mmCIF file of C-alpha atoms in Angstrom:
data_model
loop_
_atom_site.group_PDB
_atom_site.id
_atom_site.type_symbol
_atom_site.label_atom_id
_atom_site.label_comp_id
_atom_site.label_asym_id
_atom_site.label_seq_id
_atom_site.Cartn_x
_atom_site.Cartn_y
_atom_site.Cartn_z
ATOM 1 C CA UNK P 193 72.891 73.450 54.515
ATOM 2 C CA UNK P 194 72.760 76.595 52.367
ATOM 3 C CA UNK P 195 75.127 79.351 53.324
ATOM 4 C CA UNK P 196 73.375 82.004 55.339
ATOM 5 C CA UNK P 197 73.937 85.403 53.693
ATOM 6 C CA UNK P 198 74.042 88.409 55.930
ATOM 7 C CA UNK P 199 71.943 90.824 53.896
ATOM 8 C CA UNK P 200 72.767 93.894 55.922
ATOM 9 C CA UNK P 201 76.472 93.053 55.629
ATOM 10 C CA UNK P 202 76.242 92.651 51.849
ATOM 11 C CA UNK P 203 74.349 95.938 51.468
ATOM 12 C CA UNK P 204 77.156 97.576 53.423
ATOM 13 C CA UNK P 205 79.871 95.989 51.256
ATOM 14 C CA UNK P 206 78.087 97.318 48.181
ATOM 15 C CA UNK P 207 77.759 100.785 49.742
ATOM 16 C CA UNK P 208 81.471 100.767 50.598
ATOM 17 C CA UNK P 209 82.241 99.871 46.971
ATOM 18 C CA UNK P 210 79.981 102.730 45.853
ATOM 19 C CA UNK P 211 81.883 105.162 48.072
ATOM 20 C CA UNK P 212 85.200 104.022 46.602
ATOM 21 C CA UNK P 213 83.888 104.466 43.042
ATOM 22 C CA UNK P 214 82.447 107.896 43.926
ATOM 23 C CA UNK P 215 85.655 109.061 45.650
ATOM 24 C CA UNK P 216 87.698 108.000 42.642
ATOM 25 C CA UNK P 217 85.484 109.084 39.773
ATOM 26 C CA UNK P 218 82.532 111.053 41.092
ATOM 27 C CA UNK P 219 78.869 110.117 41.465
ATOM 28 C CA UNK P 220 78.366 110.193 37.682
ATOM 29 C CA UNK P 221 80.553 107.092 37.493
ATOM 30 C CA UNK P 222 78.300 105.263 39.973
ATOM 31 C CA UNK P 223 76.388 102.557 38.094
ATOM 32 C CA UNK P 224 75.202 99.022 38.893
ATOM 33 C CA UNK P 225 78.003 97.701 36.720
ATOM 34 C CA UNK P 226 80.819 99.807 38.193
ATOM 35 C CA UNK P 227 79.737 99.289 41.785
ATOM 36 C CA UNK P 228 79.240 95.558 41.200
ATOM 37 C CA UNK P 229 82.738 95.238 39.711
ATOM 38 C CA UNK P 230 84.239 97.181 42.629
ATOM 39 C CA UNK P 231 82.379 95.029 45.181
ATOM 40 C CA UNK P 232 83.249 91.814 43.313
ATOM 41 C CA UNK P 233 79.616 90.884 42.670
ATOM 42 C CA UNK P 234 77.354 90.916 39.593
ATOM 43 C CA UNK P 235 75.171 93.858 38.533
ATOM 44 C CA UNK P 236 72.181 91.603 39.220
ATOM 45 C CA UNK P 237 73.334 91.123 42.803
ATOM 46 C CA UNK P 238 73.631 94.896 43.282
ATOM 47 C CA UNK P 239 70.115 95.292 41.891
ATOM 48 C CA UNK P 240 68.859 92.608 44.287
ATOM 49 C CA UNK P 241 69.788 94.898 47.200
ATOM 50 C CA UNK P 242 69.139 98.285 45.616
ATOM 51 C CA UNK P 243 66.401 98.694 43.044
ATOM 52 C CA UNK P 244 67.613 102.124 41.908
ATOM 53 C CA UNK P 245 70.786 104.197 41.867
ATOM 54 C CA UNK P 246 69.029 106.630 44.212
ATOM 55 C CA UNK P 247 68.361 103.910 46.810
ATOM 56 C CA UNK P 248 72.022 102.932 46.652
ATOM 57 C CA UNK P 249 73.160 106.555 47.055
ATOM 58 C CA UNK P 250 70.851 107.147 50.031
ATOM 59 C CA UNK P 251 72.192 104.059 51.772
ATOM 60 C CA UNK P 252 75.777 105.153 51.044
ATOM 61 C CA UNK P 253 75.010 108.522 52.677
ATOM 62 C CA UNK P 254 73.788 106.649 55.763
ATOM 63 C CA UNK P 255 76.992 104.622 55.825
ATOM 64 C CA UNK P 256 79.096 107.807 55.747
ATOM 65 C CA UNK P 257 77.070 109.169 58.689
ATOM 66 C CA UNK P 258 77.597 105.930 60.614
ATOM 67 C CA UNK P 259 81.338 106.038 59.955
ATOM 68 C CA UNK P 260 81.557 109.526 61.452
ATOM 69 C CA UNK P 261 79.485 108.405 64.462
ATOM 70 C CA UNK P 262 81.751 105.384 64.829
ATOM 71 C CA UNK P 263 84.897 107.535 64.880
ATOM 72 C CA UNK P 264 83.309 109.888 67.397
ATOM 73 C CA UNK P 265 82.243 106.972 69.615
ATOM 74 C CA UNK P 266 85.811 105.651 69.590
ATOM 75 C CA UNK P 267 86.959 108.765 71.434
ATOM 76 C CA UNK P 268 86.156 109.329 75.084
ATOM 77 C CA UNK P 269 83.990 112.431 75.212
ATOM 78 C CA UNK P 270 82.709 112.127 78.761
ATOM 79 C CA UNK P 271 85.272 114.525 80.166
ATOM 80 C CA UNK P 272 85.338 116.983 77.255
ATOM 81 C CA UNK P 273 84.292 120.620 77.573
ATOM 82 C CA UNK P 274 81.758 121.948 74.995
ATOM 83 C CA UNK P 275 84.563 123.632 73.015
ATOM 84 C CA UNK P 276 86.449 120.346 72.646
ATOM 85 C CA UNK P 277 83.262 118.463 71.770
ATOM 86 C CA UNK P 278 82.539 121.035 69.050
ATOM 87 C CA UNK P 279 86.090 120.634 67.756
ATOM 88 C CA UNK P 280 85.814 116.829 67.787
ATOM 89 C CA UNK P 281 82.666 117.051 65.641
ATOM 90 C CA UNK P 282 84.045 119.619 63.207
ATOM 91 C CA UNK P 283 87.404 117.944 62.545
ATOM 92 C CA UNK P 284 85.467 114.869 61.347
ATOM 93 C CA UNK P 285 84.449 117.015 58.363
ATOM 94 C CA UNK P 286 87.994 118.053 57.409
ATOM 95 C CA UNK P 287 90.048 115.866 55.038
ATOM 96 C CA UNK P 288 92.873 115.293 57.522
ATOM 97 C CA UNK P 289 93.510 111.657 56.602
ATOM 98 C CA UNK P 290 92.858 109.329 53.662
ATOM 99 C CA UNK P 291 89.476 108.155 54.994
ATOM 100 C CA UNK P 292 88.141 111.677 55.565
ATOM 101 C CA UNK P 293 89.656 112.830 52.261
ATOM 102 C CA UNK P 294 87.647 110.191 50.397
ATOM 103 C CA UNK P 295 84.525 111.023 52.426
ATOM 104 C CA UNK P 296 85.010 114.728 51.717
ATOM 105 C CA UNK P 297 85.171 114.101 47.980
ATOM 106 C CA UNK P 298 82.039 111.982 48.161
ATOM 107 C CA UNK P 299 80.266 114.633 50.280
ATOM 108 C CA UNK P 300 81.144 117.302 47.719
ATOM 109 C CA UNK P 301 79.786 115.111 44.934
ATOM 110 C CA UNK P 302 76.593 114.581 46.969
ATOM 111 C CA UNK P 303 76.189 118.347 47.428
ATOM 112 C CA UNK P 304 76.499 118.891 43.679
ATOM 113 C CA UNK P 305 74.143 115.971 43.001
ATOM 114 C CA UNK P 306 71.573 117.331 45.495
ATOM 115 C CA UNK P 307 70.835 120.116 43.002
ATOM 116 C CA UNK P 308 69.133 117.570 40.739
ATOM 117 C CA UNK P 309 67.940 115.021 43.330
ATOM 118 C CA UNK P 310 65.411 116.122 46.001
ATOM 119 C CA UNK P 311 65.742 112.927 48.112
ATOM 120 C CA UNK P 312 69.510 113.386 48.462
ATOM 121 C CA UNK P 313 68.994 117.111 49.114
ATOM 122 C CA UNK P 314 66.561 116.295 51.954
ATOM 123 C CA UNK P 315 69.037 113.953 53.690
ATOM 124 C CA UNK P 316 71.849 116.531 53.434
ATOM 125 C CA UNK P 317 69.541 119.221 54.870
ATOM 126 C CA UNK P 318 68.563 116.976 57.773
ATOM 127 C CA UNK P 319 72.181 116.093 58.637
ATOM 128 C CA UNK P 320 73.168 119.739 58.345
ATOM 129 C CA UNK P 321 70.327 120.902 60.642
ATOM 130 C CA UNK P 322 71.320 118.296 63.225
ATOM 131 C CA UNK P 323 74.957 119.458 63.296
ATOM 132 C CA UNK P 324 73.958 123.127 63.432
ATOM 133 C CA UNK P 325 71.592 122.690 66.379
ATOM 134 C CA UNK P 326 74.059 120.437 68.191
ATOM 135 C CA UNK P 327 76.821 123.060 67.810
ATOM 136 C CA UNK P 328 74.427 125.800 68.950
ATOM 137 C CA UNK P 329 73.664 123.746 72.086
ATOM 138 C CA UNK P 330 77.367 123.342 72.836
ATOM 139 C CA UNK P 331 77.896 127.096 72.442
ATOM 140 C CA UNK P 332 74.920 127.765 74.750
ATOM 141 C CA UNK P 333 76.328 125.393 77.372
ATOM 142 C CA UNK P 334 79.733 127.087 77.168
ATOM 143 C CA UNK P 335 78.061 130.486 77.595
ATOM 144 C CA UNK P 336 76.151 129.257 80.664
ATOM 145 C CA UNK P 337 79.476 128.123 82.171
ATOM 146 C CA UNK P 338 81.168 131.417 81.331
ATOM 147 C CA UNK P 339 83.360 129.696 78.729
ATOM 148 C CA UNK P 340 82.088 131.722 75.756
ATOM 149 C CA UNK P 341 81.061 135.361 75.386
ATOM 150 C CA UNK P 342 77.463 135.878 76.481
ATOM 151 C CA UNK P 343 77.048 138.399 73.638
ATOM 152 C CA UNK P 344 77.293 135.989 70.689
ATOM 153 C CA UNK P 345 74.223 134.350 69.152
ATOM 154 C CA UNK P 346 74.590 130.545 69.459
ATOM 155 C CA UNK P 347 72.646 129.730 66.284
ATOM 156 C CA UNK P 348 74.402 132.304 64.096
ATOM 157 C CA UNK P 349 77.798 131.261 65.483
ATOM 158 C CA UNK P 350 77.010 127.571 64.960
ATOM 159 C CA UNK P 351 75.962 128.285 61.368
ATOM 160 C CA UNK P 352 79.219 130.183 60.824
ATOM 161 C CA UNK P 353 81.405 127.382 62.273
ATOM 162 C CA UNK P 354 79.630 124.764 60.186
ATOM 163 C CA UNK P 355 79.971 126.840 56.996
ATOM 164 C CA UNK P 356 83.619 127.567 57.827
ATOM 165 C CA UNK P 357 84.425 123.865 58.029
ATOM 166 C CA UNK P 358 82.487 123.124 54.847
ATOM 167 C CA UNK P 359 84.528 125.765 53.012
ATOM 168 C CA UNK P 360 87.830 124.610 54.539
ATOM 169 C CA UNK P 361 86.920 121.093 53.436
ATOM 170 C CA UNK P 362 86.243 122.243 49.881
ATOM 171 C CA UNK P 363 89.464 124.252 49.631
ATOM 172 C CA UNK P 364 91.573 121.520 51.225
ATOM 173 C CA UNK P 365 90.144 118.904 48.851
ATOM 174 C CA UNK P 366 91.061 121.231 45.968
ATOM 175 C CA UNK P 367 94.585 121.572 47.410
ATOM 176 C CA UNK P 368 94.223 125.352 47.791
ATOM 177 C CA UNK P 369 96.202 124.859 50.998
ATOM 178 C CA UNK P 370 97.415 121.906 53.086
ATOM 179 C CA UNK P 371 95.178 120.219 55.717
ATOM 180 C CA UNK P 372 97.321 121.721 58.523
ATOM 181 C CA UNK P 373 96.316 125.213 57.385
ATOM 182 C CA UNK P 374 92.623 124.261 57.532
ATOM 183 C CA UNK P 375 93.097 122.901 61.048
ATOM 184 C CA UNK P 376 94.972 126.040 62.203
ATOM 185 C CA UNK P 377 92.237 128.285 60.798
ATOM 186 C CA UNK P 378 89.532 126.198 62.490
ATOM 187 C CA UNK P 379 91.386 126.368 65.821
ATOM 188 C CA UNK P 380 91.806 130.151 65.553
ATOM 189 C CA UNK P 381 88.059 130.514 64.926
ATOM 190 C CA UNK P 382 87.195 128.158 67.807
ATOM 191 C CA UNK P 383 89.450 130.273 70.047
ATOM 192 C CA UNK P 384 87.500 133.354 68.977
ATOM 193 C CA UNK P 385 84.215 131.673 70.008
ATOM 194 C CA UNK P 386 85.212 129.736 73.100
ATOM 195 C CA UNK P 387 87.527 130.563 75.992
ATOM 196 C CA UNK P 388 89.249 127.273 75.345
ATOM 197 C CA UNK P 389 91.991 127.313 77.956
ATOM 198 C CA UNK P 390 89.430 128.133 80.649
ATOM 199 C CA UNK P 391 86.988 125.524 79.390
ATOM 200 C CA UNK P 392 89.330 122.668 80.304
ATOM 201 C CA UNK P 393 89.185 123.490 84.009
ATOM 202 C CA UNK P 394 85.759 123.079 85.523
ATOM 203 C CA UNK F 444 80.210 141.375 1.378
ATOM 204 C CA UNK F 445 80.334 138.406 3.794
ATOM 205 C CA UNK F 446 78.976 139.042 7.247
ATOM 206 C CA UNK F 447 81.785 139.765 9.678
ATOM 207 C CA UNK F 448 81.512 137.360 12.615
ATOM 208 C CA UNK F 449 82.711 138.592 15.975
ATOM 209 C CA UNK F 450 84.567 135.496 17.132
ATOM 210 C CA UNK F 451 85.058 136.644 20.692
ATOM 211 C CA UNK F 452 81.354 137.432 20.924
ATOM 212 C CA UNK F 453 80.367 134.012 19.627
ATOM 213 C CA UNK F 454 82.746 132.253 22.037
ATOM 214 C CA UNK F 455 81.066 134.194 24.816
ATOM 215 C CA UNK F 456 77.542 133.260 23.635
ATOM 216 C CA UNK F 457 78.592 129.606 23.649
ATOM 217 C CA UNK F 458 80.126 129.951 27.129
ATOM 218 C CA UNK F 459 76.898 131.576 28.388
ATOM 219 C CA UNK F 460 74.932 128.644 26.955
ATOM 220 C CA UNK F 461 77.344 126.257 28.694
ATOM 221 C CA UNK F 462 76.753 128.011 32.021
ATOM 222 C CA UNK F 463 72.977 127.705 31.585
ATOM 223 C CA UNK F 464 73.269 123.973 30.803
ATOM 224 C CA UNK F 465 75.615 123.468 33.786
ATOM 225 C CA UNK F 466 73.388 125.425 36.188
ATOM 226 C CA UNK F 467 70.368 123.393 35.104
ATOM 227 C CA UNK F 468 71.832 119.919 34.812
ATOM 228 C CA UNK F 469 75.404 119.906 36.092
ATOM 229 C CA UNK F 470 78.715 119.736 34.257
ATOM 230 C CA UNK F 471 78.130 116.086 33.327
ATOM 231 C CA UNK F 472 75.343 117.313 31.026
ATOM 232 C CA UNK F 473 77.758 119.663 29.233
ATOM 233 C CA UNK F 474 78.410 118.289 25.736
ATOM 234 C CA UNK F 475 78.987 119.830 22.296
ATOM 235 C CA UNK F 476 75.449 118.818 21.374
ATOM 236 C CA UNK F 477 73.707 120.183 24.484
ATOM 237 C CA UNK F 478 75.633 123.434 24.501
ATOM 238 C CA UNK F 479 75.107 123.907 20.757
ATOM 239 C CA UNK F 480 71.355 123.367 21.131
ATOM 240 C CA UNK F 481 71.208 125.827 24.051
ATOM 241 C CA UNK F 482 73.208 128.433 22.082
ATOM 242 C CA UNK F 483 71.169 127.832 18.916
ATOM 243 C CA UNK F 484 74.167 126.718 16.859
ATOM 244 C CA UNK F 485 75.385 123.355 15.534
ATOM 245 C CA UNK F 486 77.763 121.018 17.389
ATOM 246 C CA UNK F 487 80.237 121.680 14.588
ATOM 247 C CA UNK F 488 80.112 125.403 15.275
ATOM 248 C CA UNK F 489 80.796 124.787 18.990
ATOM 249 C CA UNK F 490 83.748 122.607 18.042
ATOM 250 C CA UNK F 491 85.042 125.351 15.725
ATOM 251 C CA UNK F 492 85.515 127.587 18.770
ATOM 252 C CA UNK F 493 86.389 124.971 21.384
ATOM 253 C CA UNK F 494 88.285 121.857 20.369
ATOM 254 C CA UNK F 495 87.582 120.043 23.644
ATOM 255 C CA UNK F 496 85.070 120.087 26.492
ATOM 256 C CA UNK F 497 87.919 121.151 28.786
ATOM 257 C CA UNK F 498 88.704 124.242 26.644
ATOM 258 C CA UNK F 499 85.028 125.194 26.765
ATOM 259 C CA UNK F 500 84.886 124.722 30.554
ATOM 260 C CA UNK F 501 88.033 126.812 31.109
ATOM 261 C CA UNK F 502 86.606 129.641 29.028
ATOM 262 C CA UNK F 503 83.290 129.435 30.920
ATOM 263 C CA UNK F 504 85.223 129.766 34.199
ATOM 264 C CA UNK F 505 86.847 132.933 32.812
ATOM 265 C CA UNK F 506 83.424 134.294 31.870
ATOM 266 C CA UNK F 507 82.138 133.741 35.438
ATOM 267 C CA UNK F 508 85.182 135.619 36.779
ATOM 268 C CA UNK F 509 84.549 138.499 34.371
ATOM 269 C CA UNK F 510 80.895 138.672 35.413
ATOM 270 C CA UNK F 511 81.894 139.079 39.066
ATOM 271 C CA UNK F 512 84.474 141.745 38.111
ATOM 272 C CA UNK F 513 81.803 143.504 36.052
ATOM 273 C CA UNK F 514 79.349 143.594 38.965
ATOM 274 C CA UNK F 515 82.084 144.871 41.287
ATOM 275 C CA UNK F 516 83.090 147.571 38.778
ATOM 276 C CA UNK F 517 79.457 148.731 38.577
ATOM 277 C CA UNK F 518 79.623 149.767 42.238
ATOM 278 C CA UNK F 519 81.544 152.818 43.355
ATOM 279 C CA UNK F 520 84.272 151.533 45.652
ATOM 280 C CA UNK F 521 86.442 154.633 45.804
ATOM 281 C CA UNK F 522 84.975 155.798 49.105
ATOM 282 C CA UNK F 523 84.618 152.386 50.736
ATOM 283 C CA UNK F 524 86.479 151.351 53.877
ATOM 284 C CA UNK F 525 88.370 147.991 53.770
ATOM 285 C CA UNK F 526 85.552 146.269 55.700
ATOM 286 C CA UNK F 527 82.972 147.323 53.121
ATOM 287 C CA UNK F 528 85.265 146.368 50.233
ATOM 288 C CA UNK F 529 85.712 142.918 51.788
ATOM 289 C CA UNK F 530 81.935 142.616 52.153
ATOM 290 C CA UNK F 531 81.374 143.716 48.538
ATOM 291 C CA UNK F 532 83.723 140.963 47.336
ATOM 292 C CA UNK F 533 82.304 138.238 49.566
ATOM 293 C CA UNK F 534 78.609 138.844 48.827
ATOM 294 C CA UNK F 535 79.382 138.253 45.131
ATOM 295 C CA UNK F 536 79.944 134.623 46.135
ATOM 296 C CA UNK F 537 76.591 134.189 47.916
ATOM 297 C CA UNK F 538 73.512 133.092 45.924
ATOM 298 C CA UNK F 539 71.483 136.198 46.788
ATOM 299 C CA UNK F 540 69.818 136.564 43.374
ATOM 300 C CA UNK F 541 69.068 134.374 40.345
ATOM 301 C CA UNK F 542 72.360 135.221 38.575
ATOM 302 C CA UNK F 543 74.527 134.417 41.598
ATOM 303 C CA UNK F 544 72.399 131.323 42.360
ATOM 304 C CA UNK F 545 73.155 129.946 38.886
ATOM 305 C CA UNK F 546 76.830 130.903 39.226
ATOM 306 C CA UNK F 547 76.976 129.261 42.647
ATOM 307 C CA UNK F 548 75.619 125.996 41.255
ATOM 308 C CA UNK F 549 78.124 126.103 38.430
ATOM 309 C CA UNK F 550 80.971 126.895 40.851
ATOM 310 C CA UNK F 551 79.984 123.917 43.009
ATOM 311 C CA UNK F 552 79.959 121.691 39.938
ATOM 312 C CA UNK F 553 83.408 123.035 38.985
ATOM 313 C CA UNK F 554 84.742 122.255 42.473
ATOM 314 C CA UNK F 555 83.483 118.673 42.207
ATOM 315 C CA UNK F 556 84.847 118.397 38.647
ATOM 316 C CA UNK F 557 88.263 119.738 39.738
ATOM 317 C CA UNK F 558 88.847 116.443 41.547
ATOM 318 C CA UNK F 559 89.208 114.723 38.178
ATOM 319 C CA UNK F 560 90.519 117.618 36.040
ATOM 320 C CA UNK F 561 93.896 119.203 36.949
ATOM 321 C CA UNK F 562 93.502 122.196 34.561
ATOM 322 C CA UNK F 563 90.189 123.208 36.156
ATOM 323 C CA UNK F 564 91.679 122.593 39.623
ATOM 324 C CA UNK F 565 94.592 124.935 38.806
ATOM 325 C CA UNK F 566 92.280 127.792 37.754
ATOM 326 C CA UNK F 567 90.150 127.398 40.901
ATOM 327 C CA UNK F 568 93.296 127.423 43.060
ATOM 328 C CA UNK F 569 94.576 130.572 41.350
ATOM 329 C CA UNK F 570 91.264 132.439 41.781
ATOM 330 C CA UNK F 571 91.044 131.305 45.386
ATOM 331 C CA UNK F 572 94.617 132.458 46.173
ATOM 332 C CA UNK F 573 93.877 135.870 44.644
ATOM 333 C CA UNK F 574 90.756 136.381 46.792
ATOM 334 C CA UNK F 575 92.538 135.191 49.934
ATOM 335 C CA UNK F 576 95.497 137.535 49.522
ATOM 336 C CA UNK F 577 93.227 140.441 48.583
ATOM 337 C CA UNK F 578 91.128 139.893 51.726
ATOM 338 C CA UNK F 579 94.288 139.617 53.837
ATOM 339 C CA UNK F 580 95.471 142.974 52.437
ATOM 340 C CA UNK F 581 92.145 144.606 53.312
ATOM 341 C CA UNK F 582 92.362 143.225 56.861
ATOM 342 C CA UNK F 583 95.946 144.515 57.139
ATOM 343 C CA UNK F 584 94.872 147.984 55.950
ATOM 344 C CA UNK F 585 92.009 148.033 58.462
ATOM 345 C CA UNK F 586 94.438 147.031 61.231
ATOM 346 C CA UNK F 587 96.839 149.840 60.236
ATOM 347 C CA UNK F 588 93.949 152.303 60.498
ATOM 348 C CA UNK F 589 92.837 150.916 63.860
ATOM 349 C CA UNK F 590 89.661 149.490 62.316
ATOM 350 C CA UNK F 591 90.429 145.862 63.145
ATOM 351 C CA UNK F 592 92.087 144.189 66.145
ATOM 352 C CA UNK F 593 95.872 144.272 65.821
ATOM 353 C CA UNK F 594 95.974 140.788 67.394
ATOM 354 C CA UNK F 595 94.363 138.820 64.541
ATOM 355 C CA UNK F 596 96.407 137.202 61.768
ATOM 356 C CA UNK F 597 95.315 138.699 58.406
ATOM 357 C CA UNK F 598 96.027 135.564 56.352
ATOM 358 C CA UNK F 599 94.316 133.155 58.763
ATOM 359 C CA UNK F 600 91.325 135.501 59.095
ATOM 360 C CA UNK F 601 91.100 135.952 55.312
ATOM 361 C CA UNK F 602 91.190 132.169 54.843
ATOM 362 C CA UNK F 603 88.410 131.817 57.422
ATOM 363 C CA UNK F 604 86.190 134.482 55.790
ATOM 364 C CA UNK F 605 86.660 132.933 52.359
ATOM 365 C CA UNK F 606 85.880 129.429 53.658
ATOM 366 C CA UNK F 607 82.882 130.777 55.580
ATOM 367 C CA UNK F 608 81.367 132.256 52.422
ATOM 368 C CA UNK F 609 82.083 129.101 50.439
ATOM 369 C CA UNK F 610 80.239 127.048 53.064
ATOM 370 C CA UNK F 611 77.356 129.521 53.309
ATOM 371 C CA UNK F 612 77.102 129.357 49.516
ATOM 372 C CA UNK F 613 76.954 125.558 49.559
ATOM 373 C CA UNK F 614 74.316 125.435 52.300
ATOM 374 C CA UNK F 615 72.216 128.191 50.747
ATOM 375 C CA UNK F 616 72.281 126.457 47.354
ATOM 376 C CA UNK F 617 71.111 123.292 49.115
ATOM 377 C CA UNK F 618 68.309 125.298 50.786
ATOM 378 C CA UNK F 619 69.593 124.434 54.280
ATOM 379 C CA UNK F 620 68.575 128.016 55.130
ATOM 380 C CA UNK F 621 67.407 131.092 53.236
ATOM 381 C CA UNK F 622 69.879 133.556 51.616
ATOM 382 C CA UNK F 623 69.034 136.172 54.283
ATOM 383 C CA UNK F 624 70.403 133.857 56.973
ATOM 384 C CA UNK F 625 73.673 133.468 55.057
ATOM 385 C CA UNK F 626 73.966 137.246 54.757
ATOM 386 C CA UNK F 627 73.245 137.786 58.475
ATOM 387 C CA UNK F 628 75.866 135.199 59.440
ATOM 388 C CA UNK F 629 78.424 136.808 57.104
ATOM 389 C CA UNK F 630 77.705 140.249 58.573
ATOM 390 C CA UNK F 631 78.065 138.968 62.145
ATOM 391 C CA UNK F 632 81.454 137.467 61.250
ATOM 392 C CA UNK F 633 82.578 140.649 59.476
ATOM 393 C CA UNK F 634 81.583 142.582 62.609
ATOM 394 C CA UNK F 635 83.769 140.245 64.650
ATOM 395 C CA UNK F 636 86.758 140.983 62.379
ATOM 396 C CA UNK F 637 86.313 144.658 61.587
ATOM 397 C CA UNK F 638 85.184 147.616 63.697
ATOM 398 C CA UNK F 639 82.687 148.371 60.985
ATOM 399 C CA UNK F 640 80.892 151.384 62.403
ATOM 400 C CA UNK F 641 84.235 153.047 63.084
ATOM 401 C CA UNK F 642 85.626 152.146 59.692
ATOM 402 C CA UNK F 643 83.115 154.394 57.890
ATOM 403 C CA UNK F 644 84.517 157.507 59.535
ATOM 404 C CA UNK F 645 88.097 158.206 58.516
#
């Protein structure tokens, strides 16, 4: 009986190999040959699953998104206040461990690549809009509960928090300061938005 | 009499050509040939001024820094309060016009490239440390004058403002929102740090 190949699984293995190549050498280094070698398969096999480099990159972006979702799902959020939920989301974007460091480097490469690739740019915009509106909702909920100043604009504040973390990510990846500094700065800014001590007690 | 060539001027013309190539096609597209063609000189002439791609990139980074300094020097800062000085510095990093849009794209490419080039990484770190300490000084001065809350930490707040602008830059370049949104978000955050109305009157 022929061995049953799990196509979805093989696509994922190839995407994981792509992410390792991209984290190590940038998206320019991503080619059928390099990714195939990293995944331990032939270039032809890579091309069987992904007709173009763009298709492969788009799938790799999806995989990164799923990884973040997976890490978030592993935590118990049911009892968290909006401020802590916002923090849980935002720290996923900081390079605080090896996995997020590699993802951060790949994300940075994707941002640079988006300038010359509209399909990649569209996915990044969509992900970014989702995070921004989700953060704005959390800020609105905190305001309704009296756990954030009623005077701040949820959308503007959400945009600021998201941009803050993006910049902290960039500077931490470039070793402008250690990850702990980025985390301290994020926490100070979250404290300025949310009444975090109060938010724990409901 | 042989024509006197202004070497510094020609280096600068080549660096300008490099920045145009990088803004249009990314740093990967930067080669002796491409940059020479863009500058209207031969590859050999480019190599006469810059022995390696890295030398050319480092000089181009210097040129970007000088451009920002030049734009800042064109404004009269002698009467500005710390809050307005901080704003003047930070808006130079937002892609609010064609020149800063091109610079922003090049800066993003440099950040991605820094991951694989220690010399570029070192220059970016140095520039970043300068801006951070300068912003922290401005916040400290505003605090001493009663134009910012005494309770905030100048260094942490400076790091946050710098990261904020870096993230706003990245998202604006990616057209996640228009430049006006980035400017509004920056102004709201500056208002949260400085008592800006008060700071005008001394």
